[in-house]
Amino acid sequence: MRLASKNILRFIMFLSASSAVAENVTLRSGEHSGFSRLVLDFQGEVPEWRLGRSDEGYILQIDQSDFTPDLSDVFRKISRRHLEQIEFLPESRSLSLTVTCSCYISAFNFRASRLVLDIKEGAADLNSIYEIPFTQPIEEPAQPRLAAQPASTLPEHMDQKTSTEPSVTLQLPRSTNLQQPHSNLPPLLLSVPEAPMANQDPPTPVPSPAGNELSEPLPNRDQRHAETERILLRELERAASQGLLDAHLPDIPAPPPPVPVQMTDPEPTPARSRETGIRSHLNIDADTSIDRGVLGALAGIGVIDERLNCSLGDDLDIRTWGTESEITAGLAQQRRGLLNARDELQQPAAISLAQAYLYATFGAEASRTLDLLPEETDQIRALRQIAALSDNLPQIPKGPLPSLQNCPNAGAFWAMLTNRVVPAQGVDHDAVIEFTTSLPPHLRTLYGSRLIRIYSRSGDTSRAEMLKTAIVRTLEYPHPEFDLAQAEINHSEGQTEEAEVILSDLIQGNSQLSLDALELFMKSALEQQTSIAPAILENAEALAFEHSGSEQGIRLQYLLARSYSQQQQLENAIQLLQSLTGQVQDYDMKFAWEELARRLLEIPSDSEFLASYYLHRNTIQNADIMVNTRRNFAERLISLGMADAGITMLDSSTSLTADDRLLHAQAAYILGNYTDALGFLEGLSGNEADMLRLKLLEENADFKAAARLADSQQQTERASELLWRDGDWEALIATPSSPARQAAADIMLRQELPDIPANAATGDLASVQALLTRSQSDRATIETVFQETELRENQP
């Protein structure tokens, strides 16, 4: 057995050595609502990394000498809306990410081998370590220094120079979405101090430096260190017993014997009431000034209703409201005790019956039972909210559950389900996970599946996977809620094909979850820019009409409008978007109008484009679309001869850019306003501007200036033609051109023939013959020039 273990160890070492070979790290990408995601998939564990700001955007440095990323598929699934460019810098083993939008990047390790980068829209947290310029090292915050200490004031068993090998090693989970400054820390080492030997003298206290009034005697400090270690080890033991971490803990040391305390008369101090609570955080005790300072710095924590406290969360522990194997019997027993001997309703019995119904997931029956009670209490209002959650109905407004999100009990669980989102701060996630994983299987599947979707939508895939594992362990048959949660996880991880297969089955099932499944299916199709089957679109139209006015119905109508735009059904898309004005956030509406405008621009046929544009001209002109999109409309309209329509599409609220001036010049040229066109072109350079300027000079009959411009552009043939039209024969001879045109220019320059009187003598026959020959040659030259000009004019 020992020999086999050695062979296995050697094999593992061989694999570890083989992994040192250079690996080609794959970069996968995915487009999501509001952000783009990059995933670096390493073959082994994620190495140390560092992310910081640069002039172009961000720099990601990987501490791995053979790091070689494959960037070929980065922009296959994402646009350049959030990430404009990504470049590998081999000399520093870094990735340069160019981000030009109003975006920021957050990063975290997912599982053991993946590093995830999310490029999100909006402003970054000012305290985020990823916003520090990359040239500045990320340092730990400086600790306050009270006074200089001696070389070593620790007891021997805590001295760093003589510390022994740690007896506990905890492998903390790496798949977390918490953005810590150092996400790749080595295993946490906890050392339990051993008791001193019998013949060993206790450590001699070292006197505090003079003037340090805040220092305390060393024995008290040692006692506090030991007490802290005992408490920490007990908490770790409790976490290990719940399966939250894998660790071998030593025996917890017994409490120390009581230390005799010498009683002295205290100095008189003014009486002061002890502050034990923080306003709006009644579940948090602040016993010290440090606690109060920390809680005061936690900006953004959800405010808890001051009339409530976390004891209400203890009353909402659904695990105690029934027994899984005796649900029917429990309901019968609770119904029998509803009335007393006088047939009077007993409020405690009615609450117990409602709780039994909720344990059985009968929300409607629980609500009817609560209707029998004469008065509303916080507990009854909370039970009504749970009944709505049980039947997946819209939430009852102004209930107490959302205020319990920071409670360390069932309150945090119900608050998360009621809010349906993960707040930025102020949520006891440990309480949520612990409570969910300890629910009976039928409740764990129902509510845990919803929490998986909530965490997946927020990008917290590690907690979503944790809940999924807890449900799969006890799931005997597929549950629709769990199938929908699985589809949401697949969608968040970019596995769209797997997600769409599950969603298609749920949509066809025509259940209560069909609306959620349809919404997620349409989001996935829009992100991937894939067509949606007509049957699914018809189903979406029917459900949107059925739920019109509700929050989910509005979201479905919005997705339908975007789907119509994608399929270039512009009339339907415009009608839906106009009906949603004021019901959808401004940013989402701007995105939808921009998407519709681009789909209109993508119509390939010019005639169909013009017909669609003039049909919806007023709507497109007044829509909130980007400046570049307006410029693209103007450019296409002007190129098709629609100068006035093109100028109308340009944004007149801002000063004209160079591109705008060029478009204005083109429109003026089409309308015959040559002087205005030249004014717009003044100061502009570039081939397109020069070509238009050449046309304008020619139209203004300024052939000499036009010829100079054509010659500067190396258009010698065009320059010679303009010189011919200008009659500048000397310049024409000096310009390379055709032999016929050169000869014609020479004829115009010579002007050597004298006037011959009609009655003149015949004279020298040879002279006359020479004149006739030259005349015939000149006529042939002129005829050749006319033929060349005619050919050029007849060319298409």
Coordinates of N, CA, C and O in Angstrom, one line a residue, residues 645-709:
A645 N -33.5 66.1 -46.7 CA -33.8 65.1 -45.7 C -32.5 64.8 -44.9 O -32.6 64.6 -43.7
G646 N -31.4 64.7 -45.6 CA -30.2 64.4 -45.0 C -29.8 65.4 -44.0 O -29.3 65.1 -42.8
I647 N -29.9 66.7 -44.3 CA -29.5 67.8 -43.4 C -30.4 67.8 -42.2 O -30.0 68.1 -41.1
T648 N -31.7 67.5 -42.4 CA -32.6 67.5 -41.3 C -32.3 66.4 -40.2 O -32.5 66.6 -39.0
M649 N -31.6 65.3 -40.7 CA -31.3 64.2 -39.7 C -30.1 64.6 -38.9 O -29.9 64.0 -37.8
L650 N -29.3 65.6 -39.3 CA -28.1 65.9 -38.5 C -28.5 66.7 -37.2 O -29.6 67.4 -37.2
D651 N -27.8 66.5 -36.2 CA -28.0 67.1 -34.9 C -27.6 68.6 -35.0 O -26.4 68.9 -35.1
S652 N -28.6 69.5 -34.9 CA -28.3 70.9 -35.0 C -28.1 71.6 -33.6 O -27.9 72.8 -33.6
S653 N -28.2 70.8 -32.6 CA -28.1 71.4 -31.2 C -26.6 71.6 -30.8 O -26.3 72.3 -29.9
T654 N -25.7 71.0 -31.5 CA -24.3 71.1 -31.2 C -23.5 71.8 -32.4 O -24.0 71.9 -33.5
S655 N -22.3 72.2 -32.1 CA -21.5 72.8 -33.2 C -21.1 71.8 -34.2 O -21.0 70.6 -33.9
L656 N -20.9 72.2 -35.5 CA -20.7 71.3 -36.6 C -19.3 70.7 -36.5 O -18.3 71.4 -36.3
T657 N -19.2 69.4 -36.6 CA -17.9 68.7 -36.7 C -17.4 68.7 -38.1 O -18.1 69.2 -39.0
A658 N -16.2 68.2 -38.3 CA -15.7 68.1 -39.7 C -16.6 67.2 -40.6 O -16.8 67.5 -41.7
D659 N -17.0 66.1 -40.0 CA -17.9 65.2 -40.8 C -19.2 65.9 -41.1 O -19.8 65.8 -42.2
D660 N -19.8 66.7 -40.2 CA -21.0 67.4 -40.4 C -20.8 68.5 -41.5 O -21.7 68.6 -42.4
R661 N -19.7 69.2 -41.5 CA -19.5 70.2 -42.5 C -19.3 69.6 -43.9 O -19.8 70.1 -44.9
L662 N -18.7 68.4 -44.0 CA -18.6 67.7 -45.3 C -19.9 67.3 -45.8 O -20.2 67.5 -47.0
L663 N -20.8 66.8 -44.9 CA -22.2 66.5 -45.3 C -23.0 67.7 -45.8 O -23.7 67.6 -46.8
H664 N -22.8 68.8 -45.0 CA -23.5 70.0 -45.5 C -23.0 70.5 -46.8 O -23.8 71.0 -47.7
A665 N -21.7 70.4 -47.1 CA -21.1 70.7 -48.4 C -21.7 69.8 -49.5 O -22.0 70.3 -50.6
Q666 N -21.8 68.5 -49.2 CA -22.3 67.6 -50.3 C -23.8 68.0 -50.6 O -24.2 68.0 -51.7
A667 N -24.5 68.3 -49.5 CA -25.9 68.7 -49.7 C -26.0 70.0 -50.5 O -26.9 70.1 -51.4
A668 N -25.2 71.0 -50.2 CA -25.2 72.2 -50.9 C -24.8 72.0 -52.4 O -25.4 72.7 -53.3
Y669 N -23.9 71.1 -52.7 CA -23.5 70.8 -54.0 C -24.7 70.2 -54.8 O -24.9 70.6 -56.0
I670 N -25.4 69.3 -54.1 CA -26.6 68.7 -54.8 C -27.6 69.8 -55.1 O -28.3 69.8 -56.2
L671 N -27.8 70.7 -54.2 CA -28.8 71.8 -54.3 C -28.3 72.9 -55.2 O -29.1 73.9 -55.5
G672 N -27.1 72.9 -55.7 CA -26.6 73.9 -56.6 C -26.0 75.2 -55.9 O -25.7 76.2 -56.5
N673 N -25.9 75.1 -54.6 CA -25.3 76.2 -53.8 C -23.8 76.1 -53.7 O -23.3 75.7 -52.6
Y674 N -23.1 76.3 -54.8 CA -21.7 76.0 -54.9 C -20.9 76.9 -53.9 O -19.9 76.5 -53.3
T675 N -21.2 78.2 -53.8 CA -20.5 79.1 -52.9 C -20.6 78.6 -51.5 O -19.6 78.6 -50.7
D676 N -21.8 78.3 -51.1 CA -22.0 77.8 -49.7 C -21.3 76.5 -49.5 O -20.7 76.2 -48.4
A677 N -21.2 75.6 -50.5 CA -20.5 74.4 -50.3 C -19.0 74.6 -50.1 O -18.4 73.9 -49.3
L678 N -18.4 75.6 -50.9 CA -17.0 75.9 -50.7 C -16.8 76.5 -49.3 O -15.7 76.2 -48.7
G679 N -17.7 77.2 -48.8 CA -17.6 77.7 -47.5 C -17.5 76.6 -46.4 O -16.7 76.7 -45.5
F680 N -18.4 75.6 -46.6 CA -18.4 74.5 -45.6 C -17.1 73.7 -45.7 O -16.6 73.1 -44.7
L681 N -16.5 73.7 -46.9 CA -15.2 72.9 -47.1 C -14.0 73.6 -46.7 O -12.9 73.0 -46.6
E682 N -14.1 74.9 -46.4 CA -12.9 75.7 -46.0 C -12.3 75.1 -44.7 O -12.9 74.9 -43.7
G683 N -11.0 74.8 -44.9 CA -10.2 74.3 -43.7 C -10.3 72.8 -43.6 O -9.6 72.2 -42.8
L684 N -11.1 72.1 -44.5 CA -11.2 70.6 -44.4 C -10.2 70.1 -45.4 O -9.9 70.6 -46.4
S685 N -9.6 68.9 -45.0 CA -8.6 68.2 -45.8 C -9.1 66.8 -45.9 O -10.0 66.3 -45.3
G686 N -8.4 66.1 -46.8 CA -8.7 64.7 -47.0 C -9.2 64.5 -48.5 O -9.6 65.4 -49.2
N687 N -9.1 63.3 -48.9 CA -9.4 62.9 -50.3 C -10.9 63.3 -50.7 O -11.1 63.9 -51.7
E688 N -11.8 62.9 -49.8 CA -13.2 63.2 -50.1 C -13.5 64.7 -50.2 O -14.2 65.1 -51.1
A689 N -12.9 65.5 -49.3 CA -13.2 66.9 -49.4 C -12.5 67.5 -50.6 O -13.1 68.4 -51.3
D690 N -11.3 67.0 -51.0 CA -10.6 67.6 -52.2 C -11.4 67.2 -53.4 O -11.5 68.0 -54.4
M691 N -11.9 66.0 -53.5 CA -12.7 65.6 -54.7 C -13.9 66.5 -54.9 O -14.3 67.0 -56.0
L692 N -14.6 66.8 -53.7 CA -15.8 67.7 -53.8 C -15.4 69.1 -54.1 O -16.1 69.8 -54.9
R693 N -14.3 69.6 -53.6 CA -13.8 70.9 -53.9 C -13.4 71.1 -55.4 O -13.7 72.1 -56.0
L694 N -12.9 70.0 -56.0 CA -12.5 70.0 -57.4 C -13.8 70.2 -58.2 O -13.8 70.9 -59.2
K695 N -14.8 69.5 -57.9 CA -16.1 69.6 -58.6 C -16.7 71.0 -58.5 O -17.2 71.5 -59.5
L696 N -16.6 71.5 -57.3 CA -17.2 72.9 -57.1 C -16.4 73.9 -57.9 O -17.0 74.9 -58.5
L697 N -15.1 73.9 -57.9 CA -14.3 74.8 -58.7 C -14.6 74.7 -60.2 O -14.7 75.7 -60.9
E698 N -14.8 73.5 -60.6 CA -15.1 73.3 -62.1 C -16.5 73.8 -62.4 O -16.7 74.5 -63.4
E699 N -17.5 73.6 -61.4 CA -18.8 74.2 -61.7 C -18.8 75.7 -61.7 O -19.6 76.4 -62.4
N700 N -17.9 76.3 -60.9 CA -17.7 77.8 -60.9 C -16.9 78.3 -62.0 O -16.5 79.5 -62.0
A701 N -16.4 77.4 -62.9 CA -15.6 77.8 -64.1 C -14.2 78.4 -63.7 O -13.6 79.1 -64.4
D702 N -13.8 78.0 -62.5 CA -12.4 78.4 -62.1 C -11.5 77.3 -62.4 O -11.0 76.5 -61.6
F703 N -11.2 77.1 -63.8 CA -10.5 76.0 -64.3 C -9.0 76.0 -63.9 O -8.4 75.0 -63.7
K704 N -8.5 77.2 -63.7 CA -7.1 77.3 -63.4 C -6.8 76.8 -62.0 O -5.9 76.0 -61.7
A705 N -7.7 77.2 -61.0 CA -7.6 76.7 -59.6 C -7.9 75.2 -59.6 O -7.2 74.4 -58.8
A706 N -8.9 74.8 -60.4 CA -9.2 73.3 -60.4 C -8.0 72.5 -61.0 O -7.7 71.4 -60.5
A707 N -7.3 73.1 -62.0 CA -6.2 72.3 -62.6 C -5.1 72.2 -61.6 O -4.4 71.1 -61.5
R708 N -4.8 73.3 -60.8 CA -3.8 73.2 -59.8 C -4.1 72.1 -58.7 O -3.3 71.4 -58.3
L709 N -5.4 72.1 -58.3 CA -5.8 71.1 -57.3 C -5.7 69.7 -57.8 O -5.2 68.8 -57.2

